[in-house]
Coordinates of C-alpha atoms and ligand atoms in Angstrom, one line a residue:
X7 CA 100.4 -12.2 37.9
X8 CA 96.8 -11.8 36.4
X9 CA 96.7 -10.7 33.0
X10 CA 96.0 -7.2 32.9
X11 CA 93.4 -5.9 30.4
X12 CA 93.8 -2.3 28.6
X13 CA 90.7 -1.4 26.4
X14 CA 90.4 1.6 24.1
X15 CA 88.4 2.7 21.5
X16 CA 89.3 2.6 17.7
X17 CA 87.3 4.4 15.1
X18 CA 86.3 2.0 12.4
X19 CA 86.3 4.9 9.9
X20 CA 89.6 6.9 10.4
X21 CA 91.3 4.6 12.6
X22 CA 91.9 7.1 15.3
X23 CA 91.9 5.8 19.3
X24 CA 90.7 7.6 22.2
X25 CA 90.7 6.2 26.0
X26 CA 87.0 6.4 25.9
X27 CA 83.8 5.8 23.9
X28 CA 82.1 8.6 22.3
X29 CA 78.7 8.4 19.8
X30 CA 80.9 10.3 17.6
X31 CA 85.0 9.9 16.5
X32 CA 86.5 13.5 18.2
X33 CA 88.7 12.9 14.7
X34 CA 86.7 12.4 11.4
X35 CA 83.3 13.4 13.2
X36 CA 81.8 10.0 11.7
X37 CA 78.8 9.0 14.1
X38 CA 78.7 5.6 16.2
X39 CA 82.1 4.8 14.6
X40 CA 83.4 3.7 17.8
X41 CA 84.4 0.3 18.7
X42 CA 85.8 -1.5 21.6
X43 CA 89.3 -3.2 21.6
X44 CA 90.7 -4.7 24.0
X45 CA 94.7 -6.0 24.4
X46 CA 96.3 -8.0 26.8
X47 CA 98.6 -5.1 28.9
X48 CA 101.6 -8.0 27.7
X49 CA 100.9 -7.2 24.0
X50 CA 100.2 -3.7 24.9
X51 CA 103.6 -2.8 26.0
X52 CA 106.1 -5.6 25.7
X53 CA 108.7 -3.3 25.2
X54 CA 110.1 -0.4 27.0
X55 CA 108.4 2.9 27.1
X56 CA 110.5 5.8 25.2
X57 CA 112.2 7.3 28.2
X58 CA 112.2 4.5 30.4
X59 CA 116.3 3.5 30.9
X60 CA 115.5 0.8 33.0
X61 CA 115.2 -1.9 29.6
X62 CA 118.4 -4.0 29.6
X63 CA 120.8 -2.7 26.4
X64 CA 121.0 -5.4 23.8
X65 CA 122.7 -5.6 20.6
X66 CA 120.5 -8.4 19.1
X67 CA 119.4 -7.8 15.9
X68 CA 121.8 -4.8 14.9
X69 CA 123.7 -5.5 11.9
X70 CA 126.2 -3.7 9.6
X71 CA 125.5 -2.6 6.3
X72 CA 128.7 -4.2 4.9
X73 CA 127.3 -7.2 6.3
X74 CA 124.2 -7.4 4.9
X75 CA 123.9 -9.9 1.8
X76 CA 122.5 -7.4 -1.2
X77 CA 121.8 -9.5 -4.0
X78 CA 118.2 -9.6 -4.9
X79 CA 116.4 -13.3 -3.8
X80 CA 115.2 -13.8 -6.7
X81 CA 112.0 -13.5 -8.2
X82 CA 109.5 -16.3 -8.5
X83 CA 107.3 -16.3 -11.9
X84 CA 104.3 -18.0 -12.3
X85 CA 104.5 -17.7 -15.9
X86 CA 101.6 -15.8 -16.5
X87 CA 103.0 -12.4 -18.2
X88 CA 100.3 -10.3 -17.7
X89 CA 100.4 -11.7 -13.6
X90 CA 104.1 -11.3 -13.0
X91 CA 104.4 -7.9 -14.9
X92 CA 101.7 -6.1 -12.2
X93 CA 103.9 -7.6 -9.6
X94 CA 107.0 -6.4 -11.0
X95 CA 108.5 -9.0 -12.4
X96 CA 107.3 -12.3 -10.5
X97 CA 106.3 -12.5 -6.9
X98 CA 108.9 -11.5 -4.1
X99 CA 109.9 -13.8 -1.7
X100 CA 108.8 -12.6 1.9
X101 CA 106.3 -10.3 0.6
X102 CA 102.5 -9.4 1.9
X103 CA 100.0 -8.8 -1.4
X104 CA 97.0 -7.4 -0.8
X105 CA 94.4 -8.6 -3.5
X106 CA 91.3 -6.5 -3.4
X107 CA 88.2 -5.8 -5.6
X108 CA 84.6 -6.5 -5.7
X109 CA 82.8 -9.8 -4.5
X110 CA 82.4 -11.9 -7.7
X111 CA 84.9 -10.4 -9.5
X112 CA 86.9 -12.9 -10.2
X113 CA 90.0 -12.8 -6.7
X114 CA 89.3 -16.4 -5.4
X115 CA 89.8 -17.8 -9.1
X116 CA 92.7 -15.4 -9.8
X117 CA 94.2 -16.9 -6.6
X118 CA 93.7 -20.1 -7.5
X119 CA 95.4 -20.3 -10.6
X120 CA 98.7 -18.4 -9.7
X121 CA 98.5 -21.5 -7.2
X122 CA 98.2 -24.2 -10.3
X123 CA 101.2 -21.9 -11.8
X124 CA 103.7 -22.3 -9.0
X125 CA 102.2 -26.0 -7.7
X126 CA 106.1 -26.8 -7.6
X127 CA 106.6 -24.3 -4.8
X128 CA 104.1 -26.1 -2.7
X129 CA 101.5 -23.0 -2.1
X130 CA 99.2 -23.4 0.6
X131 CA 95.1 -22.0 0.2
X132 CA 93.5 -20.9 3.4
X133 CA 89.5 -20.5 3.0
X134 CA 87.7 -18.8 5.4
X135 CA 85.0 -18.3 3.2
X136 CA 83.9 -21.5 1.0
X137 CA 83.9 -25.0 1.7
X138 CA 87.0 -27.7 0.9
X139 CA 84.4 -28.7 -1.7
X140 CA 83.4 -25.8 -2.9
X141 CA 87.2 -24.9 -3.6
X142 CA 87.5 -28.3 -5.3
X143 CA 84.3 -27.7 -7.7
X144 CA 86.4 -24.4 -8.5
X145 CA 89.5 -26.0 -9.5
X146 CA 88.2 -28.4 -11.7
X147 CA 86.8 -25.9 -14.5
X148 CA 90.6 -24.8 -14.7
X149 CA 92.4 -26.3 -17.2
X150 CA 94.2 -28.2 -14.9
X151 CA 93.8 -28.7 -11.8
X152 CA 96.4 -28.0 -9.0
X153 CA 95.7 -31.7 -7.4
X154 CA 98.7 -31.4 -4.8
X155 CA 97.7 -27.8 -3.9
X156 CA 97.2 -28.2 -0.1
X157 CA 94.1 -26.3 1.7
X158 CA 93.0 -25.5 5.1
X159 CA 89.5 -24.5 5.9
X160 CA 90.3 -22.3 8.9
X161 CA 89.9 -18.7 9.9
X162 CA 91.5 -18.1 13.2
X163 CA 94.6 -16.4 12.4
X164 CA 96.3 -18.5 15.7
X165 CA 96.0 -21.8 14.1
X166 CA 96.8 -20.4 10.5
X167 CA 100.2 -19.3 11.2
X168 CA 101.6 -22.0 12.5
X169 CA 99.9 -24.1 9.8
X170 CA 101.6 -21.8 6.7
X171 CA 105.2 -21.8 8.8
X172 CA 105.2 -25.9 9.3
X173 CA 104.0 -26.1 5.7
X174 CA 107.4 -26.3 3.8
X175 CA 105.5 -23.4 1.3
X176 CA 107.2 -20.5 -0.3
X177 CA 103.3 -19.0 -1.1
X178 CA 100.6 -18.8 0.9
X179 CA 96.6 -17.4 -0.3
X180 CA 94.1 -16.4 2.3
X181 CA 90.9 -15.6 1.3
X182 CA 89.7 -13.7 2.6
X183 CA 90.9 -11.4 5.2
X184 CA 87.9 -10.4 6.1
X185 CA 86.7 -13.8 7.3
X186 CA 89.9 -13.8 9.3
X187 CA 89.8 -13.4 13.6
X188 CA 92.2 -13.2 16.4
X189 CA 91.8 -14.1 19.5
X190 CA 93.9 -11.5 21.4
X191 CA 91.3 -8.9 20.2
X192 CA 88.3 -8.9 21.3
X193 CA 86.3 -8.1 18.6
X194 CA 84.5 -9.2 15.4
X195 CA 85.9 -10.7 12.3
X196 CA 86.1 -7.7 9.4
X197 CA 86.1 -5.0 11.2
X198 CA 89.0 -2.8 11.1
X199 CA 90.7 -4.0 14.4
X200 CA 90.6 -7.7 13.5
X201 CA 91.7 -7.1 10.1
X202 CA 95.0 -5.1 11.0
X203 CA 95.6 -7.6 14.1
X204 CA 95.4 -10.5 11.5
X205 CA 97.2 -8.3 8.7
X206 CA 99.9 -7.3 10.7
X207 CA 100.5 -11.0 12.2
X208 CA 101.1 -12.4 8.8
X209 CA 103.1 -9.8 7.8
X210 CA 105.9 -10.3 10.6
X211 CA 105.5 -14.1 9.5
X212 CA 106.5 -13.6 6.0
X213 CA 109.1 -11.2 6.4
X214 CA 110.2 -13.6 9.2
X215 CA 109.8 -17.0 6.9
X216 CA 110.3 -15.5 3.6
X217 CA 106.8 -16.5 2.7
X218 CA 105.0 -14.3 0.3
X219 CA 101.7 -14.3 1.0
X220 CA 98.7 -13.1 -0.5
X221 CA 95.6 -11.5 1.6
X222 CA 92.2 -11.2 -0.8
X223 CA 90.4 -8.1 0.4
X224 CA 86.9 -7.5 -0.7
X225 CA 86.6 -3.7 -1.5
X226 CA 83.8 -1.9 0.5
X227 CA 81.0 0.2 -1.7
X228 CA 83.2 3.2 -1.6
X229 CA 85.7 1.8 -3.3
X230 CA 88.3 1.2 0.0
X231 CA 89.8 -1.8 0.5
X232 CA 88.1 -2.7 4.1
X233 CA 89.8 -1.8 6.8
X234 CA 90.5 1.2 5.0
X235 CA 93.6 2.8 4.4
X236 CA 95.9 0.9 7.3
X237 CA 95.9 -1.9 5.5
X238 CA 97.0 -0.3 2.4
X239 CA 99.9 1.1 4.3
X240 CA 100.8 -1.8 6.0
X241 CA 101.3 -4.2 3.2
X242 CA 103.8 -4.3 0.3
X243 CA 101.7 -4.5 -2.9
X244 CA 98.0 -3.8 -3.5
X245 CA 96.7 -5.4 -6.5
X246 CA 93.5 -4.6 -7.6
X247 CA 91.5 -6.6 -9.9
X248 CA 88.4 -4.5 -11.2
X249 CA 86.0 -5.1 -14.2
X250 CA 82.0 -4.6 -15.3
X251 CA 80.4 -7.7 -14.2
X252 CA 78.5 -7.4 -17.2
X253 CA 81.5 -8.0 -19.3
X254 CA 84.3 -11.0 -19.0
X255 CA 87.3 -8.5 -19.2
X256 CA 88.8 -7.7 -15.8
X257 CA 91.7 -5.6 -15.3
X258 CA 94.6 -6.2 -12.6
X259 CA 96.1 -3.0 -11.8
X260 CA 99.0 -2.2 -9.0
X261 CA 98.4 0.8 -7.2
X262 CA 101.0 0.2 -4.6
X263 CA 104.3 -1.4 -4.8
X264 CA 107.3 -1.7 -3.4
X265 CA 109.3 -4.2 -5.7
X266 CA 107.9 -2.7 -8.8
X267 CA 106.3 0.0 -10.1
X268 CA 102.6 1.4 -9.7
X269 CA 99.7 1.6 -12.3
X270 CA 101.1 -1.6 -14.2
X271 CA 98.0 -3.6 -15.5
X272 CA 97.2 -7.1 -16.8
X273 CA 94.4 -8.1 -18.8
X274 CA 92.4 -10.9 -18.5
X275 CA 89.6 -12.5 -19.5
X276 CA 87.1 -14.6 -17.6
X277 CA 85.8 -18.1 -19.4
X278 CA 84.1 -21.1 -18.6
X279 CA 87.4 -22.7 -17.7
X280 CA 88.4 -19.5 -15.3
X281 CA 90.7 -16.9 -16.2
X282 CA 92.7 -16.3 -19.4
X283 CA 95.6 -13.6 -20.4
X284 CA 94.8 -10.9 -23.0
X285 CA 98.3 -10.1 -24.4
X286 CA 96.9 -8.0 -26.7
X287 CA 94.1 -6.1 -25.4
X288 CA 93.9 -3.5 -28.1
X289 CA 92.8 -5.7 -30.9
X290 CA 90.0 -7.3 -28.6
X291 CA 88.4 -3.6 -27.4
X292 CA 88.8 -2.7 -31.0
X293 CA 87.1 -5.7 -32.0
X294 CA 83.7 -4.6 -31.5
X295 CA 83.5 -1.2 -32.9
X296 CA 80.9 -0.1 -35.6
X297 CA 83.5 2.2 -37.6
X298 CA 80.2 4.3 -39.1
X299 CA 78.8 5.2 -36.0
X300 CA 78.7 8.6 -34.5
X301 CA 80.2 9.2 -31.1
X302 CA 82.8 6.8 -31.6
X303 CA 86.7 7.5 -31.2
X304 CA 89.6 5.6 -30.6
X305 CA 92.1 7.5 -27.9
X306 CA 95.8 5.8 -27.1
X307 CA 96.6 5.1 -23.3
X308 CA 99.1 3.7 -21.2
X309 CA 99.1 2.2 -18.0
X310 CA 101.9 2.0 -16.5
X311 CA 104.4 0.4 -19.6
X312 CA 101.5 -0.6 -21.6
X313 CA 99.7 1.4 -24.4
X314 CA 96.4 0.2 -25.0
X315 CA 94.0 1.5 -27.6
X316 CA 90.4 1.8 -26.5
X317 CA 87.1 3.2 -28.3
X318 CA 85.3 5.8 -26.2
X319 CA 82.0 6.5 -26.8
X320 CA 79.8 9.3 -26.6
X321 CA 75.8 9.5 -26.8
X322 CA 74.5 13.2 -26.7
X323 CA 70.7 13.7 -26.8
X324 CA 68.3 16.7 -26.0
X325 CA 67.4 16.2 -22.8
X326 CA 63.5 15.6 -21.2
X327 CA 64.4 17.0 -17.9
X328 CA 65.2 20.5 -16.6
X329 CA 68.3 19.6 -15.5
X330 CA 70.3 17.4 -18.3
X331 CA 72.1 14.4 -17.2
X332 CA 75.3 13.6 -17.3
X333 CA 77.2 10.4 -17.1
X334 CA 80.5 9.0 -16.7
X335 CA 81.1 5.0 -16.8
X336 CA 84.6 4.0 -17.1
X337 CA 85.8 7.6 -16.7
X338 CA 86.4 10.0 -14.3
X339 CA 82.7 12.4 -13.7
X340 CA 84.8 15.2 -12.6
X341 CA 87.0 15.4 -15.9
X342 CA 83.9 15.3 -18.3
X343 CA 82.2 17.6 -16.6
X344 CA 85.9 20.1 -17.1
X345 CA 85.7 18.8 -20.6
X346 CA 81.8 20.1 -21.3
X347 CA 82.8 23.4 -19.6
X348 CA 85.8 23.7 -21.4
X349 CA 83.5 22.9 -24.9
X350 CA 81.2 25.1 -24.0
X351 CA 83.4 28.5 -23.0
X352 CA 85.7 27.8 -26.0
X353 CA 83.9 26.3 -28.8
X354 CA 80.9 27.9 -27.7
X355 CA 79.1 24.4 -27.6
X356 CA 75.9 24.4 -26.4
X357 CA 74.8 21.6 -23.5
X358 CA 72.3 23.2 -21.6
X359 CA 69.5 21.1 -23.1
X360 CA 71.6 18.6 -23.7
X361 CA 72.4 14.9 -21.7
X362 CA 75.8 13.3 -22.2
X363 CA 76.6 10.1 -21.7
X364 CA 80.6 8.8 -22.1
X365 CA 81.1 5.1 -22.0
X366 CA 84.6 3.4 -22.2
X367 CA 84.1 0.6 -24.2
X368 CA 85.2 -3.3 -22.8
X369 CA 83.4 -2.0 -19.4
X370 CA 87.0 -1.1 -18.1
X371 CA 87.8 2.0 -16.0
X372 CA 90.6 4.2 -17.3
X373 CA 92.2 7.6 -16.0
X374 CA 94.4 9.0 -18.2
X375 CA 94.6 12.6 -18.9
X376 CA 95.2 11.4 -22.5
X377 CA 92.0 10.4 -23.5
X378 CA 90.5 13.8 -22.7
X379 CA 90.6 14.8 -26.8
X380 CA 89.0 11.7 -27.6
X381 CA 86.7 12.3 -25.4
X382 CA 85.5 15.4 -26.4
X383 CA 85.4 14.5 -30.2
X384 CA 83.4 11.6 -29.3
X385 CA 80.7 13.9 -27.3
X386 CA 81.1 16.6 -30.3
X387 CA 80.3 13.3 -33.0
X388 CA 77.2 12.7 -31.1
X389 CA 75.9 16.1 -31.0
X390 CA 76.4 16.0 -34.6
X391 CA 75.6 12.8 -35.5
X392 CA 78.8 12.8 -37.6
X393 CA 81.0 10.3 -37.4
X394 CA 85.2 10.4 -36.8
X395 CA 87.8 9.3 -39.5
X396 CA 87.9 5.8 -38.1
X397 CA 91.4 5.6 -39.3
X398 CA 92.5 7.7 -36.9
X399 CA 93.6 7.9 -33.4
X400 CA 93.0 10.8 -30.8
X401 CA 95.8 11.9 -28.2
X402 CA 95.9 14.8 -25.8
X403 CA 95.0 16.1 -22.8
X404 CA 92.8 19.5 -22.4
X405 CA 93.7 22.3 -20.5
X406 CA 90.8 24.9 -18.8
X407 CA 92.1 27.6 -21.5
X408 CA 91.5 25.2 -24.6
X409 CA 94.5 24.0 -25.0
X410 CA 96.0 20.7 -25.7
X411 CA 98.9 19.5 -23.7
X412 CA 101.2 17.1 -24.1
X413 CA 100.9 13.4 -22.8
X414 CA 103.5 11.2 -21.3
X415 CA 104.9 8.4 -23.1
X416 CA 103.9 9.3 -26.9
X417 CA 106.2 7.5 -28.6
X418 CA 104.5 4.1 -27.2
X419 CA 101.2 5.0 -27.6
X420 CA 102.2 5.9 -31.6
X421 CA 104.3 2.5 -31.9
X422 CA 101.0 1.2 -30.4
X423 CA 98.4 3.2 -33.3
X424 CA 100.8 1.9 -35.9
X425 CA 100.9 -1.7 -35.2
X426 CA 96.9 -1.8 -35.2
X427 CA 97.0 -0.2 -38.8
X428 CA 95.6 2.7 -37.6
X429 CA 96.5 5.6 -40.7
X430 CA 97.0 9.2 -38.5
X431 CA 97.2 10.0 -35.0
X432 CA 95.6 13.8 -33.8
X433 CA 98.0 15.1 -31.2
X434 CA 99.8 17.6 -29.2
X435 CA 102.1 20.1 -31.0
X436 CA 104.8 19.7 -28.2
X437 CA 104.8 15.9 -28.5
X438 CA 104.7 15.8 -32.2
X439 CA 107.6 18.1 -32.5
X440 CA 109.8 15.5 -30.1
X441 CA 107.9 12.5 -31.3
X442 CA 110.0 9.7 -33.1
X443 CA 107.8 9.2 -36.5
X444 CA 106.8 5.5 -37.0
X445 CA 106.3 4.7 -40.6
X446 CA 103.1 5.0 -42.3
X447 CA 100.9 6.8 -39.9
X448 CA 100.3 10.9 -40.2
X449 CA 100.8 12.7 -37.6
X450 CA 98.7 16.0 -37.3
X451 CA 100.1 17.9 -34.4
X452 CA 97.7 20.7 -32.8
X453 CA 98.0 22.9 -30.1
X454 CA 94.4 24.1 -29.8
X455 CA 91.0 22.4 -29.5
X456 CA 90.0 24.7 -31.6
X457 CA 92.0 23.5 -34.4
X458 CA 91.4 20.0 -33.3
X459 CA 87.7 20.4 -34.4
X460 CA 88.4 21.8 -38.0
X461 CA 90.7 18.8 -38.5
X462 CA 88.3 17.0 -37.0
X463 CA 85.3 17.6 -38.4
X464 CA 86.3 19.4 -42.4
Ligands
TYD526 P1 85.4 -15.8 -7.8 O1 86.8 -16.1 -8.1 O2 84.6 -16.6 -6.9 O3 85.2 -14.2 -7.3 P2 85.6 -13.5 -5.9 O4 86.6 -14.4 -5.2 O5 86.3 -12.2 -6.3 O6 84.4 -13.3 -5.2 O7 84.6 -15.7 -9.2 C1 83.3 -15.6 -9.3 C2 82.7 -15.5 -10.6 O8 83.5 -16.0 -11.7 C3 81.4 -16.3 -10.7 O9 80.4 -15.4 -11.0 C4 81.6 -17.3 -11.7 C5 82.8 -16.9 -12.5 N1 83.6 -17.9 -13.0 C6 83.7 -18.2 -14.3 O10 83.0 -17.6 -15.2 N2 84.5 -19.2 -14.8 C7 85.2 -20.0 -13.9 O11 86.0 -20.9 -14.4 C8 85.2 -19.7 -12.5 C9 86.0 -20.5 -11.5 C10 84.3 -18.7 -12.1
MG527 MG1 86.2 -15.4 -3.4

């Protein structure tokens, strides 16, 4: 029987399929978002339509639950804390990681070391985007080298799964998806229906296999990881690894997971010799600071377990245009512009002539309500041009009625001030009232901003 072709039309924004083209998607109204895809009618519907009682019963494949073996395969580590603690604990056996961030950034080396790290598990790179040699001039600025680390230059997805399943490998890197192409759709390499064709293939290999395997992603200049949010869905894990260019310190952050939990960073550092743990990330972003300057506090976060202490800084000048600028690096727009509102109603703060700048220091991005105090002493400091107690650190989120509420986690981020030597911590009444005390450091609990500022600025 000839192979009957179906075609449809995916949007490459939303996703959504219709029977025919259109110029625009009838769901997300994005223009010439349509694309042609077209599957063999055998792939289409290999199994039985819902309703159709003609499909022979089977019983393959159901099990019972006492049957099932529970205990956990275990993990494996690659020895790199800061690595196996975004994961959860090592990587899962059987899993599909999604690695995304920015070209340059730092993936392909991250990549390649886990791959040095677990060498005894026989991991398997798949390049679809540099050379054998290029790979090979890569590896030997690490430390050392993975010389047994086997490669394969390849990017159609047909001849890679067979190649990672013969391998005898437990891990498996390709880099990057994008590059990656199937032949059973007809269409080209990155867009959205290639990449969840490919995606989804390797998925049902390593849950098959028990291979985890890791999928580099290069984030699109929105921010998605391309082939937007499908892939996000489809996969178990999402790490992202993010940092200024302009700086060495890059940040790898879960936001999904499914053997571990979300938001959990590590901190690394990019050398000559590739990529190297910061275990204590506080002392190196404190490093730096010039303790007379205006515009400078320190504010306590945590991601996900870990409490890190950061500078913020703020640079407030009269402004030279009619409308004053504002600007957000590291931090989220929308919260200093609440902030500046919030200063302005309560405190009675004037910024109409006025540009603000707010800078987290390290060139790291950060979203924790936390930080909002800090942030708005910093900003107050500048307009001033008088500088914070540099002894002390700044906790607590701001509410649109001036108030400061309480922040998650306070007894880590204080465990976290005192070990730096820092002498008082400014923060919310309701914490400090439940708040275990570590010795030596003041704590000066406040429930306003108001009452912030005096203490801030006596
Ligand atoms: P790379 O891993 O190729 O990034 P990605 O795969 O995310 O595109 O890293 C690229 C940058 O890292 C490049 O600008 C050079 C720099 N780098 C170092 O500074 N030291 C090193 O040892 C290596 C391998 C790369
Ligand atoms: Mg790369």
């Amino acid at each position: 029987m000839a192979k009957k072709l179906k075609t449809q039309y995916r949007c490459k924004e939303c996703g959504a399929v219709s029977t025919r083209w259109s110029g625009r998607c009838h769901q997300c109204g994005a223009w010439e978002s349509l694309v042609e895809e077209i599957e063999r009618e055998e792939n289409a519907v290999h199994r039985g339509k819902i309703g159709d009682l003609s499909v022979a019963p089977s019983v393959a494949g159901i099990m019972r639950l006492g049957d099932i073996d529970n205990a956990d395969s275990p993990r494996i580590r690659t020895g790199s804390e800061e690595f196996d603690r975004v994961l959860g604990g090592g990587i899962t056996p059987g899993s599909l990681i999604l690695v995304g961030g920015d070209p340059g950034i730092g993936k392909s080396t991250l990549m390649l070391q886990m791959c040095a790290a677990i060498e005894r598990f026989n991991p398997l790179y798949v390049t679809g985007e540099e050379s054998l040699r290029q790979i090979k001039l890569r590896a030997s600025r690490l430390p050392e080298p993975p010389e047994s680390l086997m490669l394969l230059a390849e990017t159609d997805i047909g001849v890679i799964l067979p190649a990672i399943a013969g391998a005898n490998t437990k891990i498996a890197v390709i880099d990057s998806i994008q590059t990656m192409y199937s032949q059973s759709v007809d269409s080209a390499p990155g867009g959205i229906v290639q990449v969840r064709e490919c995606a989804a293939a390797l998925m049902q290999l390593a849950k098959r296999n028990g291979i985890a395997i890791f999928v580099i992603g290069h984030v699109t200049k929105d921010g998605m990881i391309a082939g937007p949010k499908q892939l996000e869905h489809l996969v178990d894990a999402v790490l992202q690894f993010e940092g200024d260019k302009t700086y060495s310190y890059r940040i790898l952050r879960a936001v999904k997971n499914r053997f571990g939990s979300t938001n959990e960073i590590g901190v690394f550092e990019m050398v000559e010799a590739g990529l190297r743990e910061v275990p204590n990330p506080s002392e190196i972003f404190l490093a730096q600071r010039n303790r007379e300057d205006s515009g400078s506090a320190i504010v306590a976060t945590v991601e996900g377990t870990r409490p890190l202490l950061i500078e913020v800084q703020a640079l407030v000048t009269p402004t030279g245009y009619s409308v004053p600028q504002r600007s957000a690096t590291g931090f989220e727009y929308r919260r200093l512009q609440m902030i500046l509102a919030v200063l302005e109603k309560r405190l009675g703060v004037d910024f109409r002539h006025q540009d603000v700048f707010v800078n987290i220091a390290g060139g790291i991005s950060l979203n924790d309500p936390a930080m909002d105090l800090g942030v708005a002493a910093a900003i107050v400091s500048s307009l001033r041009d008088v500088p914070l107690d540099s002894t002390m650190v700044i906790i607590g989120e701001i509410g649109l009625s001036g108030e400061v509420r309480p922040v998650s986690a306070i007894d880590q981020r204080l465990a976290e001030t005192q070990k730096l030597g820092f002498k008082s911590a400014l923060l919310p009444a309701s914490n400090a009232a439940k708040a275990l005390r570590p010795k030596g450091l003041n704590l000066i609990p406040v429930e306003r901003i108001s009452l912030a500022f005096t203490q801030l600025f006596k």
